[in-house]
Short mmCIF file of C-alpha atoms in Angstrom, two decimals:
data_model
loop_
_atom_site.label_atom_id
_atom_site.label_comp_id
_atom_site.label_asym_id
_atom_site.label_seq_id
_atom_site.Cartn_x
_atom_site.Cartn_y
_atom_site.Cartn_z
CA UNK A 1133 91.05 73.86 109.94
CA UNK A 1134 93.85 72.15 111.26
CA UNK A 1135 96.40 73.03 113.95
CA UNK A 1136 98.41 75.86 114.64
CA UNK A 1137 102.19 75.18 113.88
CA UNK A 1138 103.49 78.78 113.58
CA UNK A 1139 104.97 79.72 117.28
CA UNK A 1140 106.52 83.33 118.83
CA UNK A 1141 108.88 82.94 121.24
CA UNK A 1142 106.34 84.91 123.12
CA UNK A 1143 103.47 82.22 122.43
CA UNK A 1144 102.95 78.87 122.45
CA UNK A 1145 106.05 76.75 122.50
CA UNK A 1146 108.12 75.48 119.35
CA UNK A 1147 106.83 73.45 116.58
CA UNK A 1148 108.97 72.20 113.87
CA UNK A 1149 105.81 69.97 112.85
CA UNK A 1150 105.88 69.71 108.91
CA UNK A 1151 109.51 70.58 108.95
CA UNK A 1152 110.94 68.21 106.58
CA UNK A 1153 114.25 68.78 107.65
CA UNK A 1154 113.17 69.33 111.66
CA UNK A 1155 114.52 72.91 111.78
CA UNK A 1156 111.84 75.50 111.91
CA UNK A 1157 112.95 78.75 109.84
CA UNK A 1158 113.45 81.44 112.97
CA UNK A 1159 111.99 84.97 112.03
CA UNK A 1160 112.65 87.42 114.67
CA UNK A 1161 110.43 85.70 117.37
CA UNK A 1162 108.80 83.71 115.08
CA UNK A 1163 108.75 80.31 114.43
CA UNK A 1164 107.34 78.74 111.41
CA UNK A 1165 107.25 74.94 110.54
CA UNK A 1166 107.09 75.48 106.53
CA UNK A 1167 109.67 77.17 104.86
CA UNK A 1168 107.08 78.91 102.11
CA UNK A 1169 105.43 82.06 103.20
CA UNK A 1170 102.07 83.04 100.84
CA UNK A 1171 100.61 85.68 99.53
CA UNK A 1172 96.50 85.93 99.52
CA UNK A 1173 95.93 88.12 96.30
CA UNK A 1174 95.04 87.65 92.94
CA UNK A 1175 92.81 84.31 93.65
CA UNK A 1176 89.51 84.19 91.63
CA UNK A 1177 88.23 83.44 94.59
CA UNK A 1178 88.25 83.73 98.50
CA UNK A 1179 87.06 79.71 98.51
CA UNK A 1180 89.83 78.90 96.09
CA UNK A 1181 92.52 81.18 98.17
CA UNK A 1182 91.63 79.22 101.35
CA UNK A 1183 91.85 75.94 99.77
CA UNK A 1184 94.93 76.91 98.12
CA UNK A 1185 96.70 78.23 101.20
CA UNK A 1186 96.11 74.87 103.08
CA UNK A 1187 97.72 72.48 99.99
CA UNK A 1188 100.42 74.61 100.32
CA UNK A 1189 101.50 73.62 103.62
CA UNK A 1190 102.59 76.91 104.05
CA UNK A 1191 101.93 78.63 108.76
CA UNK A 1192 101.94 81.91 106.98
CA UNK A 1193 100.61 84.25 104.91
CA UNK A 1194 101.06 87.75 103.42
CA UNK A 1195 98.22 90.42 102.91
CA UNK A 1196 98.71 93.51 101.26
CA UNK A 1197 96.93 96.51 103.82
CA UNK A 1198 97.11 99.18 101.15
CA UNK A 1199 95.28 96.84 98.57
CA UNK A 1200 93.12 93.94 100.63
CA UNK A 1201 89.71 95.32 100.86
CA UNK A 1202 89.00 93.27 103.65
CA UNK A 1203 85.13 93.92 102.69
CA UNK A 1204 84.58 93.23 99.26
CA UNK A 1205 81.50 94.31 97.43
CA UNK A 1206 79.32 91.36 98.27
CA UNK A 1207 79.92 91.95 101.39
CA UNK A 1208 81.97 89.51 102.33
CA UNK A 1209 85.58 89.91 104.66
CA UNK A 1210 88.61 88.01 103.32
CA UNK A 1211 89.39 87.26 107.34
CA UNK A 1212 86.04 85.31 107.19
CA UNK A 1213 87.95 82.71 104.82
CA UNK A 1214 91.55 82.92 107.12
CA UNK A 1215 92.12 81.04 110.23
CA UNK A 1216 93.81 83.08 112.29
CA UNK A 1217 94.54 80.77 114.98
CA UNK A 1218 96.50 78.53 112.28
CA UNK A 1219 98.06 81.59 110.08
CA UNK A 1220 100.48 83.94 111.56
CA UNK A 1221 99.25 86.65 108.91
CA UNK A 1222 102.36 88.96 107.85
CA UNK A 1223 100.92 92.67 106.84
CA UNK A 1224 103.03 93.73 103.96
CA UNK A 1225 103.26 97.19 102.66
CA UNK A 1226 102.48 96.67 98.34
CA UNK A 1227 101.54 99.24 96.51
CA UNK A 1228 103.33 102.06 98.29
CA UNK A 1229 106.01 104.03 96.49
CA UNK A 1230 107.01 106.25 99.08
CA UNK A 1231 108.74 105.80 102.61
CA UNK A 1232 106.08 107.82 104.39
CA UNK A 1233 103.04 105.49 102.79
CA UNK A 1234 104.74 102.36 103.61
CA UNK A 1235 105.25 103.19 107.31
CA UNK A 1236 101.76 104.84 107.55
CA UNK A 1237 100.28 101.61 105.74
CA UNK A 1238 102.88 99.48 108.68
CA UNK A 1239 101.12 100.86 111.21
CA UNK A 1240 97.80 100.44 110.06
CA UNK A 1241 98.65 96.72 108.97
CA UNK A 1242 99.84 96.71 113.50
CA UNK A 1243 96.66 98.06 114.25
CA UNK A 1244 94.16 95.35 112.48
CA UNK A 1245 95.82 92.38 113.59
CA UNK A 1246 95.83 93.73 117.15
CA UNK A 1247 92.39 94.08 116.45
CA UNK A 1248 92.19 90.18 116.23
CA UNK A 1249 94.83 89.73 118.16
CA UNK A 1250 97.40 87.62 115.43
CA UNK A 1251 100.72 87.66 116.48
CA UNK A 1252 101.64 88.90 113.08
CA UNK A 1253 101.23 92.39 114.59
CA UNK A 1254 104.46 92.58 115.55
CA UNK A 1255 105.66 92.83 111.92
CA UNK A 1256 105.44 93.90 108.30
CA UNK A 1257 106.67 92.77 105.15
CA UNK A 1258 108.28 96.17 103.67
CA UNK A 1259 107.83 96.86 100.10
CA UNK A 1260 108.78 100.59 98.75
CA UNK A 1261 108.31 100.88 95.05
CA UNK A 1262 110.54 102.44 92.58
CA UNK A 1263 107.57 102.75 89.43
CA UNK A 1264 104.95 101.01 88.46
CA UNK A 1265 106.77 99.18 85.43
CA UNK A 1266 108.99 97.22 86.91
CA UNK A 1267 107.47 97.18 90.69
CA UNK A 1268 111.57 97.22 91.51
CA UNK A 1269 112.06 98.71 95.15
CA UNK A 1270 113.52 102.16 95.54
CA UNK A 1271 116.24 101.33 97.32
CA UNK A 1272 117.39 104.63 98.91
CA UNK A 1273 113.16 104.76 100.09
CA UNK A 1274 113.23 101.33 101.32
CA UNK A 1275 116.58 102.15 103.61
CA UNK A 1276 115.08 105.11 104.84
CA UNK A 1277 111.36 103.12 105.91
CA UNK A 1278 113.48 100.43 107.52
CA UNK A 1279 115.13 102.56 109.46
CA UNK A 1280 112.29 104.39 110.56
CA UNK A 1281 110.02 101.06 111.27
CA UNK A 1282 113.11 99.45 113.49
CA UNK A 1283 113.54 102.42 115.25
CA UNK A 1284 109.51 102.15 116.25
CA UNK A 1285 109.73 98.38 117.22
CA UNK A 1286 108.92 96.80 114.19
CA UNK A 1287 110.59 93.35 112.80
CA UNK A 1288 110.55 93.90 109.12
CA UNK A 1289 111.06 91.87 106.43
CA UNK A 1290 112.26 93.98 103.39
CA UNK A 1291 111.76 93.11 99.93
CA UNK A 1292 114.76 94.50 98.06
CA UNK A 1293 116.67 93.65 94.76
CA UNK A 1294 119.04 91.40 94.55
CA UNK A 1295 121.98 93.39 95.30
CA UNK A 1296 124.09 92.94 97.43
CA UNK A 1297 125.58 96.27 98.92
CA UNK A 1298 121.96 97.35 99.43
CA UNK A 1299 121.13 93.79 101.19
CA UNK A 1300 124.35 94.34 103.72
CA UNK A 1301 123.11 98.26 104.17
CA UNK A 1302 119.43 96.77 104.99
CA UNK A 1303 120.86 93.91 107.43
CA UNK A 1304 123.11 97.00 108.97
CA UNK A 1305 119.58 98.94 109.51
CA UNK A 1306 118.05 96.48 111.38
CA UNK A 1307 116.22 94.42 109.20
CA UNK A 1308 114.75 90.87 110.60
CA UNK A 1309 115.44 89.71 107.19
CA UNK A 1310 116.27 90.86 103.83
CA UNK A 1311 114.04 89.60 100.76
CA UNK A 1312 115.87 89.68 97.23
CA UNK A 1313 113.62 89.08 94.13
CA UNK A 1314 114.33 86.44 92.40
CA UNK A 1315 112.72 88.37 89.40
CA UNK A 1316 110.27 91.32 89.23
CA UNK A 1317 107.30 90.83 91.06
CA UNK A 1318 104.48 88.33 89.29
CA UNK A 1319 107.06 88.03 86.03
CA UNK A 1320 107.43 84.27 86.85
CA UNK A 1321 111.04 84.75 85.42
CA UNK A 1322 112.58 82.81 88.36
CA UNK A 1323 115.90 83.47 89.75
CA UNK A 1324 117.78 85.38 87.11
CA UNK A 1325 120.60 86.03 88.58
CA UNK A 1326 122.09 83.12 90.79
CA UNK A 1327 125.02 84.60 91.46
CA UNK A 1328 123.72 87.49 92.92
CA UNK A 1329 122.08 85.56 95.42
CA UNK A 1330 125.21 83.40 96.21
CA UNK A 1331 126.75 86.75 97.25
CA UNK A 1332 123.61 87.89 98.88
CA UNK A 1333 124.14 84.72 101.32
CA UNK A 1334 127.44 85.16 101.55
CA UNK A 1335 127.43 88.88 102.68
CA UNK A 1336 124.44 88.53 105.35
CA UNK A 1337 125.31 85.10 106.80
CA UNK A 1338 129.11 85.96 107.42
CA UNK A 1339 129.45 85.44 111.13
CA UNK A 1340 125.84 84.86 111.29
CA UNK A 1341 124.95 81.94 109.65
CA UNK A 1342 121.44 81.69 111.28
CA UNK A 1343 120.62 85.38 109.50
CA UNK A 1344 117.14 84.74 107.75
CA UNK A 1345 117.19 85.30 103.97
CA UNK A 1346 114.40 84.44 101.92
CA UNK A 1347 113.60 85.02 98.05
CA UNK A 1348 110.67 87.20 97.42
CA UNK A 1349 109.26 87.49 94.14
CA UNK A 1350 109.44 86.14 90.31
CA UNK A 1351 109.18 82.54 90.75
CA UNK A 1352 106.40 80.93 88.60
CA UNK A 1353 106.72 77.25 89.19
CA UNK A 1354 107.88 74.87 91.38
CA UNK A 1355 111.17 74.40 89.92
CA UNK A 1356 112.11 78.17 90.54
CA UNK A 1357 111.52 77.38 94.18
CA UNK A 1358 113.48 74.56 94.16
CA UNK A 1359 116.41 76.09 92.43
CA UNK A 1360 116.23 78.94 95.39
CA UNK A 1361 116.17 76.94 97.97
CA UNK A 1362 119.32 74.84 96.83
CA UNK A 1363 121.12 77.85 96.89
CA UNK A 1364 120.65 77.88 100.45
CA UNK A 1365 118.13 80.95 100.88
CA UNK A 1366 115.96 80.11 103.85
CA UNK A 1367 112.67 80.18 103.08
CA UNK A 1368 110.79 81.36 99.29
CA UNK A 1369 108.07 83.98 99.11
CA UNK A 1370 105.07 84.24 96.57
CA UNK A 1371 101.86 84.76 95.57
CA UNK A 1372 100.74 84.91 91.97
CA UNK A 1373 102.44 81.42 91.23
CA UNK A 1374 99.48 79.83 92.59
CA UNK A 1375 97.00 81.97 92.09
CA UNK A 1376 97.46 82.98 88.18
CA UNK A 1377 98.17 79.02 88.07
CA UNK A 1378 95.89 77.11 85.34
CA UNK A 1379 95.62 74.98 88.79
CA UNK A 1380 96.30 77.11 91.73
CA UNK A 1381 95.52 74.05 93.69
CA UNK A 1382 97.71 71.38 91.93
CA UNK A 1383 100.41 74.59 91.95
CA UNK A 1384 100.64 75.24 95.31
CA UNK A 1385 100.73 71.25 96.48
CA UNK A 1386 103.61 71.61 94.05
CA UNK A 1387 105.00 74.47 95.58
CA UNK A 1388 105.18 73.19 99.18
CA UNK A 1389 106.80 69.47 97.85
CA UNK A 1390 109.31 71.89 95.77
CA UNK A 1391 110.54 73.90 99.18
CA UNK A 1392 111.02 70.88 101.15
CA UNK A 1393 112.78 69.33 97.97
CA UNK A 1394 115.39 72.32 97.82
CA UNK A 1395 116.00 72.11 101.07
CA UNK A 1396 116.84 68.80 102.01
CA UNK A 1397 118.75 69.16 98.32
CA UNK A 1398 120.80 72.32 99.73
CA UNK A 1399 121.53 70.25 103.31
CA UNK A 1400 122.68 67.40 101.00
CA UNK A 1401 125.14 68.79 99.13
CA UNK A 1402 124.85 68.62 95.48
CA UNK A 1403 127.77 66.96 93.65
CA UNK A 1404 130.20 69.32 91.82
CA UNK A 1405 130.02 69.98 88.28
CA UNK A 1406 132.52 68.49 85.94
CA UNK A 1407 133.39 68.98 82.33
CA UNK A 1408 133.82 65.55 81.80
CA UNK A 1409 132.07 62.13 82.45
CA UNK A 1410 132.78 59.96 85.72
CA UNK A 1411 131.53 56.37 85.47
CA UNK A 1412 129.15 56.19 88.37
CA UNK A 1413 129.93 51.95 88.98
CA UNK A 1414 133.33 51.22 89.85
CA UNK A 1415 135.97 50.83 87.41
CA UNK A 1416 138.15 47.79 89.28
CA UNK A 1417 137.31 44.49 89.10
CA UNK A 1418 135.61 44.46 85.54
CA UNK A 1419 135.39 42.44 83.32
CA UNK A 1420 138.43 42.44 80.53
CA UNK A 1421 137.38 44.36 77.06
CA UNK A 1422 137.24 42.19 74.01
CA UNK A 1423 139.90 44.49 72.62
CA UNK A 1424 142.34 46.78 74.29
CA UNK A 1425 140.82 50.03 74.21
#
């Protein structure tokens, strides 16, 4: 497969290749060229997944410890189908709805990539559930595992709601970078609540603009990326919008043009919105109505 792009500061040295707006999104020490992280789950297959994973651009993906068999029952091992020397792979804690299972499942996640020495050992993608309805994060659970996983060297990327007193407590705890969903997790809703994430950015970047926040969950087609990106989130997270695509491979080229889409839109500037109609030619120098209007 193709290149590594995704850097530590510990590694090799900085890559913004595939960047489309030359800034590489900075996550703790790492450095990764595309601003879409992906998931690996869910894919009818590990051929498909691979495929998948390269359309969509994307230097990193997410595997869930607690749910991966990374032997399935013909035998084969979902690492067999992952370049690790291209993928910084970023363990992530699903399924756990407790603060002791998600660290315990953290440290496992440390102890397999420093098996195969990824750089991704270094940190986890936290997920604490509150039930199994709504797959919504326990907030008070998810405080308490950040906490804990800081304090033993972790970076950790928490997946939270979108609020934003709990993002600023998260941030406060240590956090690398907090995650709002954009929806409930695989509900392909999108962002439901824009405003939300406005404040979200506002709160985490204030006096530190470089802060990493990226939107984790809910979106279900490119669009939905787009429209988080031009809110100015830094990078988009997901999984099951490719894979329970009726094209996961047409979805996630789609995916990867719609990041780099919102995110030249957001370093644009979109025009504000008006009540009222402005003539986009100009209005001197035209030709005299028929009739005084």
């Amino acid at each position: 497969m193709g290149s590594q792009t995704a850097t530590t500061d510990a590694g090799q040295g900085s890559s913004n290749v595939g960047a489309p707006d030359g800034q590489v999104l900075r996550l703790g020490n790492h450095r990764l060229a595309s601003r879409l992280i992906v998931g690996t789950g869910k894919y009818a297959s590990y051929e498909l997944m691979a495929q998948s994973l390269e359309l969509s651009g994307t230097d990193c993906i997410t595997v869930a410890v607690r749910r991966e068999r990374l032997v399935d029952a013909a035998g084969r091992n979902i690492l067999d189908y992952i370049d690790t020397n291209r993928y910084v792979l970023l363990p992530n804690t699903a399924g756990c709805f407790s603060a002791e299972d998600a660290i315990r499942v953290a440290r496992l996640g440390r102890e397999i990539l420093l098996g195969i020495d990824n750089p991704g050992a270094d940190w986890v993608k936290l997920e604490v559930l509150g039930d199994t309805k709504t797959l919504l994060p326990d907030p008070i659970a998810t405080l308490a595992a950040t906490e804990k996983l800081v304090a033993e060297g972790f970076q950790v990327l928490v997946y939270t709601t979108d609020d934003p007193i709990t993002a600023r407590r998260l941030k406060e705890a240590g956090a690398t970078s907090v995650m709002p969903a954009g929806s409930p997790i695989g509900s392909g809703q999108g962002v439901l609540n824009p405003n939300n994430i406005r404040i979200c950015l506002e709160y985490l970047k204030d006096g530190d603009p470089e802060y990493p926040v990226i939107v984790d969950a809910g979106v279900g087609t490119a669009s939905d990326v787009t429209v988080a990106m031009e809110l100015g989130v830094d990078g988009v997270l997901l999984n099951t919008g490719i894979a329970h695509a009726r094209d996961p491979l047409g979805m996630a080229r789609a995916m990867r043009l719609a990041t780099e889409a919102g995110r030249l839109a957001f370093l644009a500037g979109r025009i504000p919105k008006k009540l009222y109609a402005t003539a986009s030619s100009p209005e001197q120098g035209t030709i005299a109505p028929a009739k005084p209007r």
